[in-house]
Short mmCIF file of C-alpha atoms in Angstrom, two decimals:
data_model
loop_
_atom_site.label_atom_id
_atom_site.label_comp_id
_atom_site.label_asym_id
_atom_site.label_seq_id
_atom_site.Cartn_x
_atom_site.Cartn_y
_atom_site.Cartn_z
CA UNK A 211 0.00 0.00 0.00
CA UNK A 212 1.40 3.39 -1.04
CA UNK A 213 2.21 6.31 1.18
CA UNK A 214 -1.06 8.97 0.62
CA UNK A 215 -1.84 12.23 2.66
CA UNK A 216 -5.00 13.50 1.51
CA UNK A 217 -5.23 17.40 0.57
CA UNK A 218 -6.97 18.31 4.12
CA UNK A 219 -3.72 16.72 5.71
CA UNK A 220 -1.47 18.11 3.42
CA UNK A 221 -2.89 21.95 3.83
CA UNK A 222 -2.95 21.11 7.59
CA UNK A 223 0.63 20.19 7.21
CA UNK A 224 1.76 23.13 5.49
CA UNK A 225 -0.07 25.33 8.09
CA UNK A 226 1.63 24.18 10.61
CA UNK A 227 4.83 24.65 9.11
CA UNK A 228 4.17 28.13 8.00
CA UNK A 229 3.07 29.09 11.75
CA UNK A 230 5.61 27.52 13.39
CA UNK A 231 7.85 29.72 10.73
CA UNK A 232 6.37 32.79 11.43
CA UNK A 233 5.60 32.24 14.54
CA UNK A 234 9.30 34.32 15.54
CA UNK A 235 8.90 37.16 13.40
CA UNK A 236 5.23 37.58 14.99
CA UNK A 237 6.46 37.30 18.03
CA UNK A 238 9.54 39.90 17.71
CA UNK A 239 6.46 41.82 16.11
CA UNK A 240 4.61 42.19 18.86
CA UNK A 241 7.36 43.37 21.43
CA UNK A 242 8.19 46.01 18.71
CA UNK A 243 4.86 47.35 18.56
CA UNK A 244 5.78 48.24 22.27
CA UNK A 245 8.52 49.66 21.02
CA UNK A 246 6.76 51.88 17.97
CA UNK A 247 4.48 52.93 21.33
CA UNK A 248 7.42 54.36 23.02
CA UNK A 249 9.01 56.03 20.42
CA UNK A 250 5.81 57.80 19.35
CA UNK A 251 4.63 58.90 22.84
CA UNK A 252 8.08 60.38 23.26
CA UNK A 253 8.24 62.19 19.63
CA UNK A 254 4.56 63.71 20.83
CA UNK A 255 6.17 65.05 23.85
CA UNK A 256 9.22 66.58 22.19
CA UNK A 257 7.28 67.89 19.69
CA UNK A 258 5.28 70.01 22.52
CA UNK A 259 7.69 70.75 23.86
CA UNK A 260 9.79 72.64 20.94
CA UNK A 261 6.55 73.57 19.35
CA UNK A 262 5.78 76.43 21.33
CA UNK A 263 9.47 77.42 22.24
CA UNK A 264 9.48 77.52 18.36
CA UNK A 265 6.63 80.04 18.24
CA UNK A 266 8.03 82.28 21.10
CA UNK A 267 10.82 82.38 19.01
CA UNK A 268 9.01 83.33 15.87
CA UNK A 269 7.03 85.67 17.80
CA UNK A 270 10.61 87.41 18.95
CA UNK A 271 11.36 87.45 15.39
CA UNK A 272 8.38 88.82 14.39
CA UNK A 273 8.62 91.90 16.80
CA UNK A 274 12.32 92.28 15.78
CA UNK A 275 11.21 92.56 12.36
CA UNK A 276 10.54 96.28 10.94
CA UNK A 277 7.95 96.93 8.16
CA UNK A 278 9.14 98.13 4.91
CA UNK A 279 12.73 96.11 5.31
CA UNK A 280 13.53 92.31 5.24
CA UNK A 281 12.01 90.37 7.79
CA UNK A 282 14.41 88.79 10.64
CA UNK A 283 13.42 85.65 9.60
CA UNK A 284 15.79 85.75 6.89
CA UNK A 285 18.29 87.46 8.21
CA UNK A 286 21.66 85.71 7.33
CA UNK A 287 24.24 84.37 10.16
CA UNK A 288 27.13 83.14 9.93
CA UNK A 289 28.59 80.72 9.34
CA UNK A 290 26.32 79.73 6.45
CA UNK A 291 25.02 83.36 5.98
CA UNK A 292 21.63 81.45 4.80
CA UNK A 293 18.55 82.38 6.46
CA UNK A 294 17.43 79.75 9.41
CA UNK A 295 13.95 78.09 9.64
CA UNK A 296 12.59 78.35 13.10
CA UNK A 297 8.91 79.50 12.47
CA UNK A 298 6.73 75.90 12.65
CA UNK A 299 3.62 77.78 12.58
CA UNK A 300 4.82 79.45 8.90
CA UNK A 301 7.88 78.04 7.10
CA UNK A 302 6.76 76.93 4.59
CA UNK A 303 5.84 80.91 3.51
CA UNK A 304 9.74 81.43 4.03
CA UNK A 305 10.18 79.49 0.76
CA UNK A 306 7.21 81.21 -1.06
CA UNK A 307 5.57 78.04 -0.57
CA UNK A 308 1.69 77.85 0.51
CA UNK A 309 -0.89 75.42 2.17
CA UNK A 310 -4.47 75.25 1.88
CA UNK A 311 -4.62 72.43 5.02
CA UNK A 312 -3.56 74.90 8.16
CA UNK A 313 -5.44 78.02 9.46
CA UNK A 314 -2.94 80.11 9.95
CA UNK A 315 -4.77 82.95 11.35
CA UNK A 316 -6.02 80.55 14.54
CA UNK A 317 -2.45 79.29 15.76
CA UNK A 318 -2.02 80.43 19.05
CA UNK A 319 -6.09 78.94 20.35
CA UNK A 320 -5.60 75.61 18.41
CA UNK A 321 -5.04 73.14 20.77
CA UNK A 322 -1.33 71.81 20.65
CA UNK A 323 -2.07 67.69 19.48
CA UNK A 324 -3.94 69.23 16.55
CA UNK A 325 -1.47 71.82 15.68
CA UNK A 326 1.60 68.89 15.93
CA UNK A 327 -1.35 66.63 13.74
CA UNK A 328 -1.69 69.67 11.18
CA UNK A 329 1.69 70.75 10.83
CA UNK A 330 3.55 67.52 10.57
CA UNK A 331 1.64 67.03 6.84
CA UNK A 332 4.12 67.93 3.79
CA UNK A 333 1.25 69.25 1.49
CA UNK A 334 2.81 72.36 0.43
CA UNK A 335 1.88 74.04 -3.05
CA UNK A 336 3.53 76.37 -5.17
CA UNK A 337 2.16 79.63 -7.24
CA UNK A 338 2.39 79.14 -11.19
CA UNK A 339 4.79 81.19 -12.59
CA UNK A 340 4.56 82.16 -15.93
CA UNK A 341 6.98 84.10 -16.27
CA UNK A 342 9.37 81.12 -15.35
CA UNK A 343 8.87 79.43 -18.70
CA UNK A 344 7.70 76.53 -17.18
CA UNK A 345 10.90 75.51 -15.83
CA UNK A 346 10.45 73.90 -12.08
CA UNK A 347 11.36 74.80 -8.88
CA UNK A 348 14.01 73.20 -6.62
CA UNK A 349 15.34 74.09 -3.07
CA UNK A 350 17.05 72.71 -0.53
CA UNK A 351 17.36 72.49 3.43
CA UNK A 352 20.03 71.01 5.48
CA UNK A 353 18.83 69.63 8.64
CA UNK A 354 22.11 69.83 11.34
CA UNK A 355 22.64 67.75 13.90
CA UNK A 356 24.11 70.83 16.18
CA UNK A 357 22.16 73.22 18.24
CA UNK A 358 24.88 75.77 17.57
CA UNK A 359 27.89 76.83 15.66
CA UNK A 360 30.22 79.98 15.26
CA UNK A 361 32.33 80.71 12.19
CA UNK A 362 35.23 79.18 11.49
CA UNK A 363 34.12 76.50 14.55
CA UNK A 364 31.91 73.37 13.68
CA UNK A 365 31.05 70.82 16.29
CA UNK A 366 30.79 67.97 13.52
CA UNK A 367 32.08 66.94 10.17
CA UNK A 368 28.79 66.96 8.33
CA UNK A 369 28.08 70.96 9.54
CA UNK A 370 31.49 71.63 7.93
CA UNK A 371 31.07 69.66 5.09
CA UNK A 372 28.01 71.88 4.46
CA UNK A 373 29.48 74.86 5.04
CA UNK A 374 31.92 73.76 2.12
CA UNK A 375 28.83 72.56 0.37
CA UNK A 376 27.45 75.79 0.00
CA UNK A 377 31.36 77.76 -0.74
CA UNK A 378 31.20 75.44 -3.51
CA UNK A 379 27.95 76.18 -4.99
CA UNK A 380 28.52 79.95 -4.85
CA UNK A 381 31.29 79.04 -7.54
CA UNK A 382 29.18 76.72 -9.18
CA UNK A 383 25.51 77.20 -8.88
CA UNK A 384 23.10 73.97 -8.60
CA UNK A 385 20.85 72.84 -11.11
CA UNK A 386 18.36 74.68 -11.81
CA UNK A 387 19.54 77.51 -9.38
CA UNK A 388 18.50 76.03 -5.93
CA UNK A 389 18.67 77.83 -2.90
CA UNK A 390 19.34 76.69 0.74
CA UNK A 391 18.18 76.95 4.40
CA UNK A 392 18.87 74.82 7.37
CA UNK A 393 17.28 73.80 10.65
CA UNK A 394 18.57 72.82 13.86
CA UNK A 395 17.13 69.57 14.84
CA UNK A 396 17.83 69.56 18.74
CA UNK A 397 15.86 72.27 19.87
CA UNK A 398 13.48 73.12 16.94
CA UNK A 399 10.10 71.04 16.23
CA UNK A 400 11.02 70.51 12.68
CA UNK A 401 12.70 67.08 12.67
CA UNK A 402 10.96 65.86 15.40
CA UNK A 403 8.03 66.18 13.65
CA UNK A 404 8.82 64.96 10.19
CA UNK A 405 10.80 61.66 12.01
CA UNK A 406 13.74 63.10 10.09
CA UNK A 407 17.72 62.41 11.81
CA UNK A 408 19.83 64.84 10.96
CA UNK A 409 22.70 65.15 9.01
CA UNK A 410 20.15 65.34 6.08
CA UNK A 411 18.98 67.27 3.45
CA UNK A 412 15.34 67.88 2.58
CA UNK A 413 14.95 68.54 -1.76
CA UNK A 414 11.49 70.32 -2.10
CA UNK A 415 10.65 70.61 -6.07
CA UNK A 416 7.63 71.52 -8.47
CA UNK A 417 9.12 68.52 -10.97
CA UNK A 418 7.55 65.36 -11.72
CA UNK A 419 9.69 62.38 -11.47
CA UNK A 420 10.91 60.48 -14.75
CA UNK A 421 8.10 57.60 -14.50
CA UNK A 422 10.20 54.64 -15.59
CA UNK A 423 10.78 53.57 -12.02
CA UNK A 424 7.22 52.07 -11.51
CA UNK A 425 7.77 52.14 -7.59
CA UNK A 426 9.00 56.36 -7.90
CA UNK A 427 5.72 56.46 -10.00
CA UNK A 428 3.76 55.05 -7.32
CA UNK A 429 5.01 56.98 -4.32
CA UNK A 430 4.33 60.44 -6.23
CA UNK A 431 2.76 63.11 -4.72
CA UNK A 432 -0.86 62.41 -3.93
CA UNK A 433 -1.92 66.08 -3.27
CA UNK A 434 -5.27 67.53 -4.46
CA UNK A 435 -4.92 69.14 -7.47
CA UNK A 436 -5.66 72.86 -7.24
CA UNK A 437 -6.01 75.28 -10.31
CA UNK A 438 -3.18 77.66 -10.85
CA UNK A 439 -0.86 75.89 -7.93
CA UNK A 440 1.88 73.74 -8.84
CA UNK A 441 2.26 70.39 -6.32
CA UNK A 442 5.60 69.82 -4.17
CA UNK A 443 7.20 67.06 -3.53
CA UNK A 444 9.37 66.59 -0.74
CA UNK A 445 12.29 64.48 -0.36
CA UNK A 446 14.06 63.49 2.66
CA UNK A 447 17.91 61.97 2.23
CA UNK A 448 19.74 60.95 5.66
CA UNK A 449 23.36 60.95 5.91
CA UNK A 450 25.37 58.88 5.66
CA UNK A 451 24.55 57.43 2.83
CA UNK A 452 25.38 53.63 2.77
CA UNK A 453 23.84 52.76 -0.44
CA UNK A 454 26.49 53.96 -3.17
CA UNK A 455 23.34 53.71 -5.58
CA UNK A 456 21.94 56.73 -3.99
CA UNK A 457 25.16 58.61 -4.35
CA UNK A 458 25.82 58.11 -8.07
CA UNK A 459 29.73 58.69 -7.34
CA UNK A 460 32.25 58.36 -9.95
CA UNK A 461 34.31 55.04 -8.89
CA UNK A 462 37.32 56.00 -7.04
CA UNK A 463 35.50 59.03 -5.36
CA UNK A 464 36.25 58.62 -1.59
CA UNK A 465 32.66 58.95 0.48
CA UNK A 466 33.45 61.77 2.69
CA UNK A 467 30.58 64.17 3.98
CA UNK A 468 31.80 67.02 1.59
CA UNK A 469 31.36 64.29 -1.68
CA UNK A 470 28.05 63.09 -0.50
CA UNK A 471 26.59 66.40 -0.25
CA UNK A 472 27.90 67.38 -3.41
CA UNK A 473 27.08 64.26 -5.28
CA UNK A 474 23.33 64.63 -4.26
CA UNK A 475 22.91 68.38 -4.72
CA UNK A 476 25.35 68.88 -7.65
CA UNK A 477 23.60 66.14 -10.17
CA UNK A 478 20.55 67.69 -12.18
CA UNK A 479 18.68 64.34 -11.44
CA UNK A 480 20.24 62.95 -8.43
CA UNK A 481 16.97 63.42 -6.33
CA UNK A 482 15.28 60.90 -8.42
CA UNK A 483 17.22 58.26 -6.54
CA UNK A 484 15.22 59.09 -3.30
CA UNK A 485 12.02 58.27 -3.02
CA UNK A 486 9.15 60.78 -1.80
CA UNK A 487 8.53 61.67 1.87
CA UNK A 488 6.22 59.54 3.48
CA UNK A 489 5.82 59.83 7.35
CA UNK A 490 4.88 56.04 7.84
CA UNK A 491 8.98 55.41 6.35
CA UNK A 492 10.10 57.65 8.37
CA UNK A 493 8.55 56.34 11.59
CA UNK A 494 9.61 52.78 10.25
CA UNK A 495 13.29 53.71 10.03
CA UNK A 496 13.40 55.72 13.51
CA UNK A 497 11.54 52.37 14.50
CA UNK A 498 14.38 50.10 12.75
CA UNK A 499 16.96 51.88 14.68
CA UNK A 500 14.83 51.72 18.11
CA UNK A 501 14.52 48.18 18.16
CA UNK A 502 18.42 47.46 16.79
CA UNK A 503 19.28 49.58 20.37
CA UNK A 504 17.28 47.33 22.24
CA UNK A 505 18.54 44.23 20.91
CA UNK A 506 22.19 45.24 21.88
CA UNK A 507 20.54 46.18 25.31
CA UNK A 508 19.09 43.21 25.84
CA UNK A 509 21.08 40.18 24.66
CA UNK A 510 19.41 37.40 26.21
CA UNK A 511 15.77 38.50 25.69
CA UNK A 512 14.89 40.56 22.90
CA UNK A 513 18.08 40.06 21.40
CA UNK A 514 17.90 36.26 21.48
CA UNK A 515 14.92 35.96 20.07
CA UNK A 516 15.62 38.38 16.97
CA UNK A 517 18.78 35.72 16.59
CA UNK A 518 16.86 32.79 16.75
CA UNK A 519 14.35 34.35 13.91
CA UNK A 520 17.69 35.37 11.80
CA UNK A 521 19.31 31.74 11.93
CA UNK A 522 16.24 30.07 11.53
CA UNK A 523 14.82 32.17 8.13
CA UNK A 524 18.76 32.36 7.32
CA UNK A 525 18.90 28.27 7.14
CA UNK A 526 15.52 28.29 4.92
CA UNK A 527 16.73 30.86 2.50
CA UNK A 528 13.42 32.60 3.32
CA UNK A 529 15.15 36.12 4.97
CA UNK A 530 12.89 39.47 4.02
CA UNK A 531 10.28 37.28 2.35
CA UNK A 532 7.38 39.01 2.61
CA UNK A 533 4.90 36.20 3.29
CA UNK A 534 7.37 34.39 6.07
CA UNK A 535 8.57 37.22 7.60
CA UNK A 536 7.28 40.83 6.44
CA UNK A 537 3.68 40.16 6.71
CA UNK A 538 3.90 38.36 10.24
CA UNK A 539 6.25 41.13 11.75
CA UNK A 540 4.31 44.01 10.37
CA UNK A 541 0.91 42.06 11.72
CA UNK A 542 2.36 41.61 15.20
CA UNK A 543 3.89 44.67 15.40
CA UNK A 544 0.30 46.57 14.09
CA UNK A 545 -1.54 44.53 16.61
CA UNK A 546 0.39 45.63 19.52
CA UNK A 547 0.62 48.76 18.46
CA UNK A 548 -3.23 48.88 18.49
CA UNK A 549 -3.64 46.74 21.71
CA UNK A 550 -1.20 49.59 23.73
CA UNK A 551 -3.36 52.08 22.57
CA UNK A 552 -6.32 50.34 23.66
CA UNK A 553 -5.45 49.90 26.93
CA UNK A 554 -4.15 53.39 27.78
CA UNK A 555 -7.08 54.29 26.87
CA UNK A 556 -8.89 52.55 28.50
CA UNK A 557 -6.71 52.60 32.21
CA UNK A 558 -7.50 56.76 31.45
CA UNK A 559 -11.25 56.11 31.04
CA UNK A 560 -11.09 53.84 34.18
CA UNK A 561 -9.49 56.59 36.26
CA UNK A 562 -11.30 59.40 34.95
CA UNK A 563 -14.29 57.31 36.18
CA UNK A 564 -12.88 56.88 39.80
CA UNK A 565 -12.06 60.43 40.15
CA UNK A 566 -15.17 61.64 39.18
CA UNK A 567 -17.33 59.40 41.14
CA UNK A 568 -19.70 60.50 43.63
CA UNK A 569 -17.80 61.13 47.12
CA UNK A 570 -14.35 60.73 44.92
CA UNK A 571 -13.26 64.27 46.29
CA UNK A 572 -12.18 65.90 43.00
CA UNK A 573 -15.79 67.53 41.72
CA UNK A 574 -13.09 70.26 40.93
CA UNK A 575 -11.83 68.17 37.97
CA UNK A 576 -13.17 68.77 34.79
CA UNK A 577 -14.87 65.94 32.50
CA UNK A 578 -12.35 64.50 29.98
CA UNK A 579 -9.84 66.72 30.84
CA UNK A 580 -7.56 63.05 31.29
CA UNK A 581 -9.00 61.96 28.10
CA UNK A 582 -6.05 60.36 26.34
CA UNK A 583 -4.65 62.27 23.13
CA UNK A 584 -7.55 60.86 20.30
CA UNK A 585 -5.90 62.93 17.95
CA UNK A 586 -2.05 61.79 17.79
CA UNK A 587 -3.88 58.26 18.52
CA UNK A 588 -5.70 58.13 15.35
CA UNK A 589 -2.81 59.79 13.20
CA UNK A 590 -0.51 57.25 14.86
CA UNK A 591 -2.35 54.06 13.84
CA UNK A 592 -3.92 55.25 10.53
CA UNK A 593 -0.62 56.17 9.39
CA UNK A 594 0.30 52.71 10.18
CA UNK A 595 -3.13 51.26 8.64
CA UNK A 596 -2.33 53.21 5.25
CA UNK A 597 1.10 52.12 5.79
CA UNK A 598 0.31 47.96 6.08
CA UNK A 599 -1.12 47.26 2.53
CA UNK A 600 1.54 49.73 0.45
CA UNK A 601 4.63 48.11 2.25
CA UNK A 602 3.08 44.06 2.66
CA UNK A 603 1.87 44.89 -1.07
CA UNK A 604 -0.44 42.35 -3.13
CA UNK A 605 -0.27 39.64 -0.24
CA UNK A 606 -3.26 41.62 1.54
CA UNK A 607 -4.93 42.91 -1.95
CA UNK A 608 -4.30 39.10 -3.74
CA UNK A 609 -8.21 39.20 -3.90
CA UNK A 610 -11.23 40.83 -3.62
CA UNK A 611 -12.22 38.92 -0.27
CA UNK A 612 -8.65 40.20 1.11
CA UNK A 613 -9.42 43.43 0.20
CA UNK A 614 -12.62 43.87 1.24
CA UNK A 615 -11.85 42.25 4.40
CA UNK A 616 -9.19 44.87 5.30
CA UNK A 617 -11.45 48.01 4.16
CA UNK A 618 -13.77 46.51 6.99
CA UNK A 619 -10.99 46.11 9.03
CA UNK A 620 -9.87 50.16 8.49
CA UNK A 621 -13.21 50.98 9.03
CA UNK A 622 -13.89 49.70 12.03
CA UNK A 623 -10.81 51.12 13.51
CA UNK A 624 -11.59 54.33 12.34
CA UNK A 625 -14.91 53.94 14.12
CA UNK A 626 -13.26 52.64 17.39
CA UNK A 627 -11.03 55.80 17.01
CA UNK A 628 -13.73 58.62 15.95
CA UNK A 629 -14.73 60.57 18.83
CA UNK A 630 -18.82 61.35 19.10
CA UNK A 631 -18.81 64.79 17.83
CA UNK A 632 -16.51 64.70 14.55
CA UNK A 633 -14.33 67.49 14.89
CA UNK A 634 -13.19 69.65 11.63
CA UNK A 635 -10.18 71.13 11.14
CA UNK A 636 -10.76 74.53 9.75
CA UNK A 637 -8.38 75.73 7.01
CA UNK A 638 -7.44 78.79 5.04
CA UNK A 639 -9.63 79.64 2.09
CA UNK A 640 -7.34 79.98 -0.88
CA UNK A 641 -6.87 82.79 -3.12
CA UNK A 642 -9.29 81.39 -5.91
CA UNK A 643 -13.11 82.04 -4.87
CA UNK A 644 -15.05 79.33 -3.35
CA UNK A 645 -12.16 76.85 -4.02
CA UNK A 646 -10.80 75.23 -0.30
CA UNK A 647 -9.77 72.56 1.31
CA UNK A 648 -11.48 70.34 4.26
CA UNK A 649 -10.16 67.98 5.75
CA UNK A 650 -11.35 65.67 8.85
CA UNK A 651 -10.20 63.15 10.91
CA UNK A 652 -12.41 60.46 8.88
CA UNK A 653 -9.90 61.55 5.66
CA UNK A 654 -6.67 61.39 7.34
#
């Protein structure tokens, strides 16, 4: 009698196999969806934190500023003699940029979780200029690592290598004629907000990609289209860069910060090799980096297990797949994620509760004033929902069950999330009559 398994033992088989496979990866995906917690609690409270030191500053610069001459918000400094971004609340104005999502006139009464929310979007526009000829706009900001510098004194290689950067181009202009500014990361809400680690450089441009990357194509800009406004796309490139594809330097051409700048800003088409901003990346490499501390600072927990996942998808040849080890990571680490947010918020319920019991002794404290923060909540795990299906790719949309199923899945999180008034977020009418934006937390 011959050996048979019949097809229900065989697919029972397999499925065991594939879960005890993945079972690692969704393991090591659910302790670093504690992890993603963490590190976006704390980039919420940074961001308050240099938010509205950021607008006292503005505010300074604002009074320093006298009508009829430049403002002090470009005033040039040395060493770089290159105006500074410190204005959160209006940057993006600096660089005669505009956006139709922020109500700029109602800053300093919007709460500070929707003002973080608002102003961590990249949808900037640009004015048509005729007179241009069509040709598009580029500029560029270097993000430093430093809090301070002096001329002629440079706490790090890359600040130096900038300051080079832009000697250089005064000799020899960029393509296309782009201008610079900078931000200081440490104590400015800027990189905090955008996930960004400096030493990098942010390329903002009114050019449309060459389309025959398919993946550039499909990570375009997805702004609304308005009439008479040209779209930006932003570009984020963190230094150093490892990948000597991204650099496009001639062989032989030593890596140093000076070269790397140059090779990226110097190169009419070297920003194609970076794909567009997207915040969910961004969070995913800060995450990345997160979880590679914490598996040097804890060997024989965290660490061992992330081993044990390496050796055993090493041995099967099965490393980054993205059915044996992207999609369960990404799953545990999304279900965590969810399941932390869950239960703060539900401890915060609990103890709002307690305290305002009858006989509690604090009739003094006002209802949902220990509300958790909805807003940065939904942001946080939308991003991440949006995020799932783009980076997992046709594994979740490989039918139209799948597909459906995780529409109802988004949905329902979305309704978990919504709060029972739905709260708008007023923005600024733009120039063209009767044409604005509005956007709510159900389109985020």
């Amino acid at each position: 009698m011959g050996f048979f398994i019949s097809p229900r033992r065989l697919w029972g088989l397999l499925g065991i196999i594939w879960v005890a496979i993945c079972i690692l990866p969704f393991i090591n995906g659910l302790i670093e969806g504690r992890f993603l917690f963490q590190l976006l609690r704390q980039q919420r409270e940074q961001s308050r934190r240099n938010l509205r030191s950021s607008i006292r500053t503005a505010q300074m610069l604002d009074r320093a500023s006298i009508p009829g001459f430049k403002s002090a918000h470009d005033a040039r400094f040395p060493p770089y003699y290159i105006p500074q971004l410190r204005d959160p609340t209006g940057w993006w104005e600096r660089l005669g940029l505009t956006r139709f999502d922020v109500d700029v006139t109602n800053m300093a009464s919007t709460p500070d979780l929707e003002l973080i929310t608002a102003l961590a979007r990249m949808e900037l526009y640009r004015e048509e200029r005729r007179h241009e000829d069509g040709a598009p706009w580029h500029h560029w900001v270097f993000a430093s690592a430093q809090a301070g510098r002096m001329e002629g004194v440079f706490y790090d290689e890359w600040d130096e290598a900038f300051d080079d950067l832009l000697r250089h181009h005064h000799a020899k202009p960029t393509p296309g004629n782009a201008s610079f500014h900078f931000v200081s990361c440490p104590d400015r809400y800027f990189c905090g907000a955008w996930f960004v680690k400096a030493p990098a450089l942010l390329h903002l441009t009114t050019e449309a990609p060459d389309l025959f990357d398919a993946a550039t194509a499909m990570m375009s800009t997805s702004h609304k289209e308005v009439p008479g406004y040209d779209n930006v796309t932003v570009r984020v490139m963190e230094f150093p860069i490892a990948d000597p594809r991204r650099l496009g330097l001639a062989p032989g051409v030593f890596p140093s910060p000076f070269n790397q700048l140059r090779a990226v800003t110097a190169d009419q088409y070297g920003w194609q090799r970076h794909p567009p901003y997207r915040r969910y990346v961004q969070v995913w490499r800060r995450l990345r980096e997160h979880a590679a501390a914490e598996e040097q600072a804890h060997p024989r927990t965290y660490g061992l297990l992330v081993g044990l996942e390496k050796g055993l998808l090493t041995g099967l040849d099965l490393r980054g797949s993205i059915p044996w080890q992207v999609m369960p990571r990404m799953t545990g680490t999304f279900v965590s994620t969810v399941l932390h947010v869950m239960c703060e918020r539900g401890l915060v319920t609990a103890l709002e509760y307690l305290l305002q019991a009858p006989g509690a002794g604090h009739d003094d404290e006002k209802p949902g004033s220990l509300q958790p923060d909805d807003a940065m909540d939904e942001i946080l795990i939308l991003d991440f929902v949006e995020a799932f299906p783009d980076i997992a790719g046709e594994i979740v949309r490989s039918s139209a069950d799948s597909g459906e199923a995780w529409e109802k899945m988004k949905d329902a999180i979305r309704s978990f999330l919504s709060t029972d008034e739905e709260k708008e977020v007023q923005v600024r009418p733009s120039t063209l009559s009767g044409y604005y934006f509005s956007n709510t937390s159900q389109d985020r």
